[in-house]
mmCIF file of C-alpha atoms in Angstrom:
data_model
loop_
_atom_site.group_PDB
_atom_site.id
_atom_site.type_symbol
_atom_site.label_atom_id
_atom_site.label_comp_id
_atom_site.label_asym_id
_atom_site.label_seq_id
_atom_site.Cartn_x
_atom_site.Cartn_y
_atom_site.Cartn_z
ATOM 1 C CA UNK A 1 -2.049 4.146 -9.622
ATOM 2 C CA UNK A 2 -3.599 5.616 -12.808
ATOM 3 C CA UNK A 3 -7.408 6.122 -12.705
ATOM 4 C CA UNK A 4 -8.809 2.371 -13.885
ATOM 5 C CA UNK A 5 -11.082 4.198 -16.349
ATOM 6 C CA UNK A 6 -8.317 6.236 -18.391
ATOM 7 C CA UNK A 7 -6.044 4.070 -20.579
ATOM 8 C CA UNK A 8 -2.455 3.788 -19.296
ATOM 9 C CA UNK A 9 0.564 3.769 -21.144
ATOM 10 C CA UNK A 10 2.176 0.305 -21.565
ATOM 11 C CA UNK A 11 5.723 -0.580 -22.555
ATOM 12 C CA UNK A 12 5.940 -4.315 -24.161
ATOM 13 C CA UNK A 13 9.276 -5.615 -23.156
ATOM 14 C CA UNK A 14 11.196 -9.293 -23.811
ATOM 15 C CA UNK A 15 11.244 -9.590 -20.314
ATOM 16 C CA UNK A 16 8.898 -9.605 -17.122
ATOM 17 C CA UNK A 17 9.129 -6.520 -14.572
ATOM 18 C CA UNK A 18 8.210 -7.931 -10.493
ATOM 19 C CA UNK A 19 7.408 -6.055 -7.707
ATOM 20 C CA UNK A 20 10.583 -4.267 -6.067
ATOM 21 C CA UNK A 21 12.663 -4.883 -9.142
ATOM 22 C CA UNK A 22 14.942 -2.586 -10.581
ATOM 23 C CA UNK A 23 15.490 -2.219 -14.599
ATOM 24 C CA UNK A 24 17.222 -0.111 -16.612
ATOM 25 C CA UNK A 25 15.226 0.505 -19.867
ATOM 26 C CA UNK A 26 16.929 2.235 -23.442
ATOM 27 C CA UNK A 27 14.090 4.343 -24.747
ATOM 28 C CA UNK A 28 14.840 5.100 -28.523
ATOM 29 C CA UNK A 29 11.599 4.580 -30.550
ATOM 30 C CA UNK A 30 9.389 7.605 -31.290
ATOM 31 C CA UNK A 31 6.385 6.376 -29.433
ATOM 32 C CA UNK A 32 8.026 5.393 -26.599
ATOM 33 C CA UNK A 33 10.051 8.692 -26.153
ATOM 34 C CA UNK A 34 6.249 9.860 -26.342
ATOM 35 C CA UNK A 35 5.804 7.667 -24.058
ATOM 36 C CA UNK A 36 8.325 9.207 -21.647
ATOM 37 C CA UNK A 37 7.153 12.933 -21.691
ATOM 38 C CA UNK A 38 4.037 11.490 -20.855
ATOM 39 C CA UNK A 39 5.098 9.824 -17.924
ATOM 40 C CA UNK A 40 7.454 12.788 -16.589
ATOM 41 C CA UNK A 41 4.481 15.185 -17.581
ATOM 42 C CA UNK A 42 1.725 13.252 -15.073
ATOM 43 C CA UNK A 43 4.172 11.646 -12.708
ATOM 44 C CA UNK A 44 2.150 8.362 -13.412
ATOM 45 C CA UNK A 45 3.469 5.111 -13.456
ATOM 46 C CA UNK A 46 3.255 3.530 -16.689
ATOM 47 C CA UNK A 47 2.391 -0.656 -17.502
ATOM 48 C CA UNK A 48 5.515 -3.312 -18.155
ATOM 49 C CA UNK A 49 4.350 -6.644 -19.696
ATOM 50 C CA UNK A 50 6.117 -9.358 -21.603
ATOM 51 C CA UNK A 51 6.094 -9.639 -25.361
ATOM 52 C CA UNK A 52 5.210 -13.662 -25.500
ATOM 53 C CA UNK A 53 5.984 -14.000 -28.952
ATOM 54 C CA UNK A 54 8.701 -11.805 -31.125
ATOM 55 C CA UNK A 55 7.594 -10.224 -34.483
ATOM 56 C CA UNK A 56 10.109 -12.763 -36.331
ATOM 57 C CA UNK A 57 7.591 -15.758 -34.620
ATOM 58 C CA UNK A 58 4.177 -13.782 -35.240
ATOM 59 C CA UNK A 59 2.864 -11.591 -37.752
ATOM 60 C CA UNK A 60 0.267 -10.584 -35.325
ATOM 61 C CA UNK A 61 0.047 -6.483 -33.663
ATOM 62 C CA UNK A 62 2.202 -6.502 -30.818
ATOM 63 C CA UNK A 63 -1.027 -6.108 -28.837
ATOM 64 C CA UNK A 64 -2.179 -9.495 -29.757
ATOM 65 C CA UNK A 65 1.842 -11.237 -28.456
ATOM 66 C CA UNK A 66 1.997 -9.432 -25.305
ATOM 67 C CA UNK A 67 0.715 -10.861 -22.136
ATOM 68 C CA UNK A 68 -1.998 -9.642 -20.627
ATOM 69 C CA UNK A 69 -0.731 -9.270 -17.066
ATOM 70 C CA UNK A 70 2.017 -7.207 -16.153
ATOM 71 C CA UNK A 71 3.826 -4.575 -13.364
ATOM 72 C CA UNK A 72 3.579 -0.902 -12.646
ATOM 73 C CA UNK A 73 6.830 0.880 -13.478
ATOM 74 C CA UNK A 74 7.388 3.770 -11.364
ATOM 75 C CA UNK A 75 10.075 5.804 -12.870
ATOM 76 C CA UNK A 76 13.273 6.230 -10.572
ATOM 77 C CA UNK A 77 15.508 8.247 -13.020
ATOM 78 C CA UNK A 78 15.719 9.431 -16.992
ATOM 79 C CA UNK A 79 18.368 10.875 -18.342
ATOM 80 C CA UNK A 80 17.985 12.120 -22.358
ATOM 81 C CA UNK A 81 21.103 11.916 -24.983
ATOM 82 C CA UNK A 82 21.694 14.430 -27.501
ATOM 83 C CA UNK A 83 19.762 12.201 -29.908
ATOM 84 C CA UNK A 84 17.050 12.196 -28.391
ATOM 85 C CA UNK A 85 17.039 8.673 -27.019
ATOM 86 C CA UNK A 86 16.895 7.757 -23.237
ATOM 87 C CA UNK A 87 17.968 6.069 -20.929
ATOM 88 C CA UNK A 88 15.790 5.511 -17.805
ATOM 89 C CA UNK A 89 15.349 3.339 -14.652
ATOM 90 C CA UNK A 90 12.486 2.144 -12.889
ATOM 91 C CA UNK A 91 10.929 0.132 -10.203
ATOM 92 C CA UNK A 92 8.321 -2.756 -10.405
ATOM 93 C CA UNK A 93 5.255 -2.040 -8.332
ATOM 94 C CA UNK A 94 2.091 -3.701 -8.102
ATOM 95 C CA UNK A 95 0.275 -6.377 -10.544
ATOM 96 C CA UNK A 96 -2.084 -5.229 -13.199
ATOM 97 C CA UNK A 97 -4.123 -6.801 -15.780
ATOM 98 C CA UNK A 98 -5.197 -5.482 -19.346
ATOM 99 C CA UNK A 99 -9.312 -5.339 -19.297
ATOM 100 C CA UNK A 100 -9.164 -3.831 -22.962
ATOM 101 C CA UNK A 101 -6.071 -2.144 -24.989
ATOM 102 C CA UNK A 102 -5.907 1.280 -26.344
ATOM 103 C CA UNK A 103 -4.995 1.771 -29.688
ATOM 104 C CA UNK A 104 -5.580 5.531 -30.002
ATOM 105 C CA UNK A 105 -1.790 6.666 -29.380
ATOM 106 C CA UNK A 106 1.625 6.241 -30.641
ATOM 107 C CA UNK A 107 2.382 4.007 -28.031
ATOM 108 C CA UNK A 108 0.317 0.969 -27.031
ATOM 109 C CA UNK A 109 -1.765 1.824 -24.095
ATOM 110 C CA UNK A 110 -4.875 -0.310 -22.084
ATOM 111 C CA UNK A 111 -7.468 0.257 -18.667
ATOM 112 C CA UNK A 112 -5.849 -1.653 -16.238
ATOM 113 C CA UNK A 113 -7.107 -3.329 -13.442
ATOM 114 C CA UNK A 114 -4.688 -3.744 -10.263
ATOM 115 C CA UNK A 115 -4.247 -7.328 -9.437
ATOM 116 C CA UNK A 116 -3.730 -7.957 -5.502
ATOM 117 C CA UNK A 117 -2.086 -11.558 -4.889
ATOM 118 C CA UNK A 118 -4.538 -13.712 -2.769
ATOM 119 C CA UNK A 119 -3.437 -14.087 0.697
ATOM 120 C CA UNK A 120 -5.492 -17.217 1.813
ATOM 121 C CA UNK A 121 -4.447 -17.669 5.678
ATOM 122 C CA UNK A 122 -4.392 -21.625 5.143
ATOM 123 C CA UNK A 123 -1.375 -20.208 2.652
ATOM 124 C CA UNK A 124 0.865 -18.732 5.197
ATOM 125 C CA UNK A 125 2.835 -22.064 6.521
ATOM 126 C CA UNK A 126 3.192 -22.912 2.797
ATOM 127 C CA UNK A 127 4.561 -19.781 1.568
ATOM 128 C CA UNK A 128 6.614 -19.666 4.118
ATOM 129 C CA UNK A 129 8.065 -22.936 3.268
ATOM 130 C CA UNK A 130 8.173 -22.647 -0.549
ATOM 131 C CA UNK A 131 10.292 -19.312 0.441
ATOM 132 C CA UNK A 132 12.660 -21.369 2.194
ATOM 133 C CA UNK A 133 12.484 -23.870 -0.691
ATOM 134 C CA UNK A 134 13.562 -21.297 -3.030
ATOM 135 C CA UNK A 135 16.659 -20.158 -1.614
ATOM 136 C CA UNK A 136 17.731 -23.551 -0.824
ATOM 137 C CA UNK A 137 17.089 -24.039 -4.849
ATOM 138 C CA UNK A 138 19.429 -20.628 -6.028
ATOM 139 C CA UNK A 139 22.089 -22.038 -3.661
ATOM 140 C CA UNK A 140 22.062 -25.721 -5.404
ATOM 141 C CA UNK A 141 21.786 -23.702 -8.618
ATOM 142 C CA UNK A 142 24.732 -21.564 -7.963
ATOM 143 C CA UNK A 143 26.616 -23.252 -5.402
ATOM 144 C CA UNK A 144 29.890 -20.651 -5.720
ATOM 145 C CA UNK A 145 27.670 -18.117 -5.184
ATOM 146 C CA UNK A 146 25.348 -19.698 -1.754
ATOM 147 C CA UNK A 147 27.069 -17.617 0.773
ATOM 148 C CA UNK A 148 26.471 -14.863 -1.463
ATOM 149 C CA UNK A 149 23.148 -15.499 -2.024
ATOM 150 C CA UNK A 150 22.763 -16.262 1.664
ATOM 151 C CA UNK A 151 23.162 -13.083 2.728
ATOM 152 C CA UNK A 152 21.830 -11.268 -0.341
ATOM 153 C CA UNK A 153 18.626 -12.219 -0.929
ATOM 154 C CA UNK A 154 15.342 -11.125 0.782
ATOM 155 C CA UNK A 155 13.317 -12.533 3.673
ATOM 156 C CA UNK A 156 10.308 -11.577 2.821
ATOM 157 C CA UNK A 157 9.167 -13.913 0.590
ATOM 158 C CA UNK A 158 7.302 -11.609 -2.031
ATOM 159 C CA UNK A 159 10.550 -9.724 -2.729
ATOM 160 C CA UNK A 160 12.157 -13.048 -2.476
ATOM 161 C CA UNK A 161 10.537 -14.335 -5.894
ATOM 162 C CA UNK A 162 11.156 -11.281 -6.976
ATOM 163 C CA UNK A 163 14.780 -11.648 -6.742
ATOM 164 C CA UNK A 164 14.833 -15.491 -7.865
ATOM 165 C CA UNK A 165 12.304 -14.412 -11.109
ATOM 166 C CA UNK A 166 15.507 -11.685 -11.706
ATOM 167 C CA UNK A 167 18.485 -14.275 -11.711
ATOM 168 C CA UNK A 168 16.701 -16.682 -13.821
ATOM 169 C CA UNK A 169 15.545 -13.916 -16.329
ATOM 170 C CA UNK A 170 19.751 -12.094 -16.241
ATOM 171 C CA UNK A 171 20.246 -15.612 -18.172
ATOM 172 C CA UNK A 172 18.624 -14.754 -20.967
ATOM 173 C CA UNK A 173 16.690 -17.642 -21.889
ATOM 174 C CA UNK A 174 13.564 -17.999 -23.342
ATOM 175 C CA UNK A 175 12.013 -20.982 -21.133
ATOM 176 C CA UNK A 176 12.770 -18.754 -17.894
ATOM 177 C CA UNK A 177 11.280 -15.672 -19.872
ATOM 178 C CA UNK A 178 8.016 -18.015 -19.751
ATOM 179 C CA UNK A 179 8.130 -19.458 -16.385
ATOM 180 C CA UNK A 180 8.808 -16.252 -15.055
ATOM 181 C CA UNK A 181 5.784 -14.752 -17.135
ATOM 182 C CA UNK A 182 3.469 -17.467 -15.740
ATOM 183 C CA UNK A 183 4.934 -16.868 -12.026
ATOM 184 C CA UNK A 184 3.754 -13.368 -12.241
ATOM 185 C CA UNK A 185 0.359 -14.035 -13.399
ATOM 186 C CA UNK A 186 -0.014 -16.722 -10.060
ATOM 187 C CA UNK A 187 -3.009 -16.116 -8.221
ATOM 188 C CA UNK A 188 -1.144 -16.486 -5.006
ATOM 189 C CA UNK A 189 2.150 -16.142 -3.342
ATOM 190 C CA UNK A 190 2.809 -19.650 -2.504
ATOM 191 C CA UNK A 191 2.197 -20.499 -6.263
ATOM 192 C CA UNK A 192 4.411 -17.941 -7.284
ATOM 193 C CA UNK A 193 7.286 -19.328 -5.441
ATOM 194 C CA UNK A 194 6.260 -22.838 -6.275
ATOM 195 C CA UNK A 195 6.612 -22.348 -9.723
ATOM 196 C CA UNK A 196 9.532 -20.215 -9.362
ATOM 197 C CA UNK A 197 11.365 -22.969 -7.837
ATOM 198 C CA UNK A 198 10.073 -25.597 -10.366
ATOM 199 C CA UNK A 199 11.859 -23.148 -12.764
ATOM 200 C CA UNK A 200 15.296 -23.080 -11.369
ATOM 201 C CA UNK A 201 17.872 -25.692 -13.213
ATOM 202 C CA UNK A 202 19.208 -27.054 -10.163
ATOM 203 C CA UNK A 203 20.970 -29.605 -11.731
ATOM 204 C CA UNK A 204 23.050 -27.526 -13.944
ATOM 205 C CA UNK A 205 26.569 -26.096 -13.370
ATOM 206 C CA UNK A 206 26.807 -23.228 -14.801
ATOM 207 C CA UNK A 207 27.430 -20.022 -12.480
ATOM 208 C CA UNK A 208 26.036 -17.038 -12.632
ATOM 209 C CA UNK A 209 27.871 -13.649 -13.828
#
């Protein structure tokens, strides 16, 4: 992880990045192609956090709508166009929070402080059954899929919510963008899943893609 006294690149996004995720990312603003030579330069991860509010809702510096917790990106590939734009894929790693944003750069950039989940031991029988919770929860959700998702999804439970937080957020609405925000920024594991799985609209009937 970058040094917690130099400033870090961040990358605002629409969307929340989890540990052990996967996202492809289209870089085609200036500062955040600056952005990119300065990642592939140092070989540092840079910060993903969520953009709570768009600049059609807020007139405020996209410093001031972003949330203040977010993932490491570690970048897995890049490949640049002839226009200069790229497009890149990375991989969520551990949980930061911004102690004070950087302003000094193209790009927006902060000191971060890494942000461990708590791991009470009263917590383990609970996480263990919110996991289980969960996956009963995706099935009901997307009951043409629940062998699928059976076999598919992970047993250990962080990478579990991980992989809930990324089917609710591949349907692209703006209440899961939230709940999955808030998720992330749960102090512990077993409230991560437990809000995950208050998220999920069990009830509905759509399927997913």
């Amino acid at each position: 992880m970058p040094n917690s006294a130099d400033p870090c690149p961040l990358f605002p996004l629409p969307t929340v990045l989890f540990p052990g995720q996967v996202l492809p990312i289209y870089v085609f603003e200036e500062r955040y192609r600056a952005l990119l030579r300065r990642v592939q330069e140092t070989g540092q991860p840079f910060g993903i956090m969520c953009i709570e509010r768009s600049s059609r809702e807020s007139a405020l510096p996209l410093h001031e709508r972003a949330s203040r917790v977010g993932s490491f990106a570690h970048l897995l590939q890049a490949e640049t166009h002839e226009d200069g734009t790229s497009s890149v894929v990375v991989a969520g790693g551990e949980r930061f929070r911004v102690q004070e944003f950087d302003l000094s750069q193209p790009y927006l950039s902060g000191i971060l402080e890494t942000w461990p989940l708590a791991q009470p031991e009263e917590d383990h029988d609970l996480t263990e059954l919110r996991a289980r919770q969960l996956l009963a929860g995706l099935q009901r959700t997307w009951p043409a899929r629940a062998a699928f998702l059976a076999q598919d999804a992970p047993q250990e439970p962080l990478l579990l919510a991980s992989y809930a937080a990324g089917l609710l957020l591949a349907q692209g609405y703006e209440a899961n963008r939230a709940d999955c925000n808030a998720a992330l920024g749960e102090p512990t594991l077993a409230r991560r899943l437990e809000r995950l799985l208050g998220a999920l609209p069990c009830g509905s009937t759509h399927l997913l893609n």
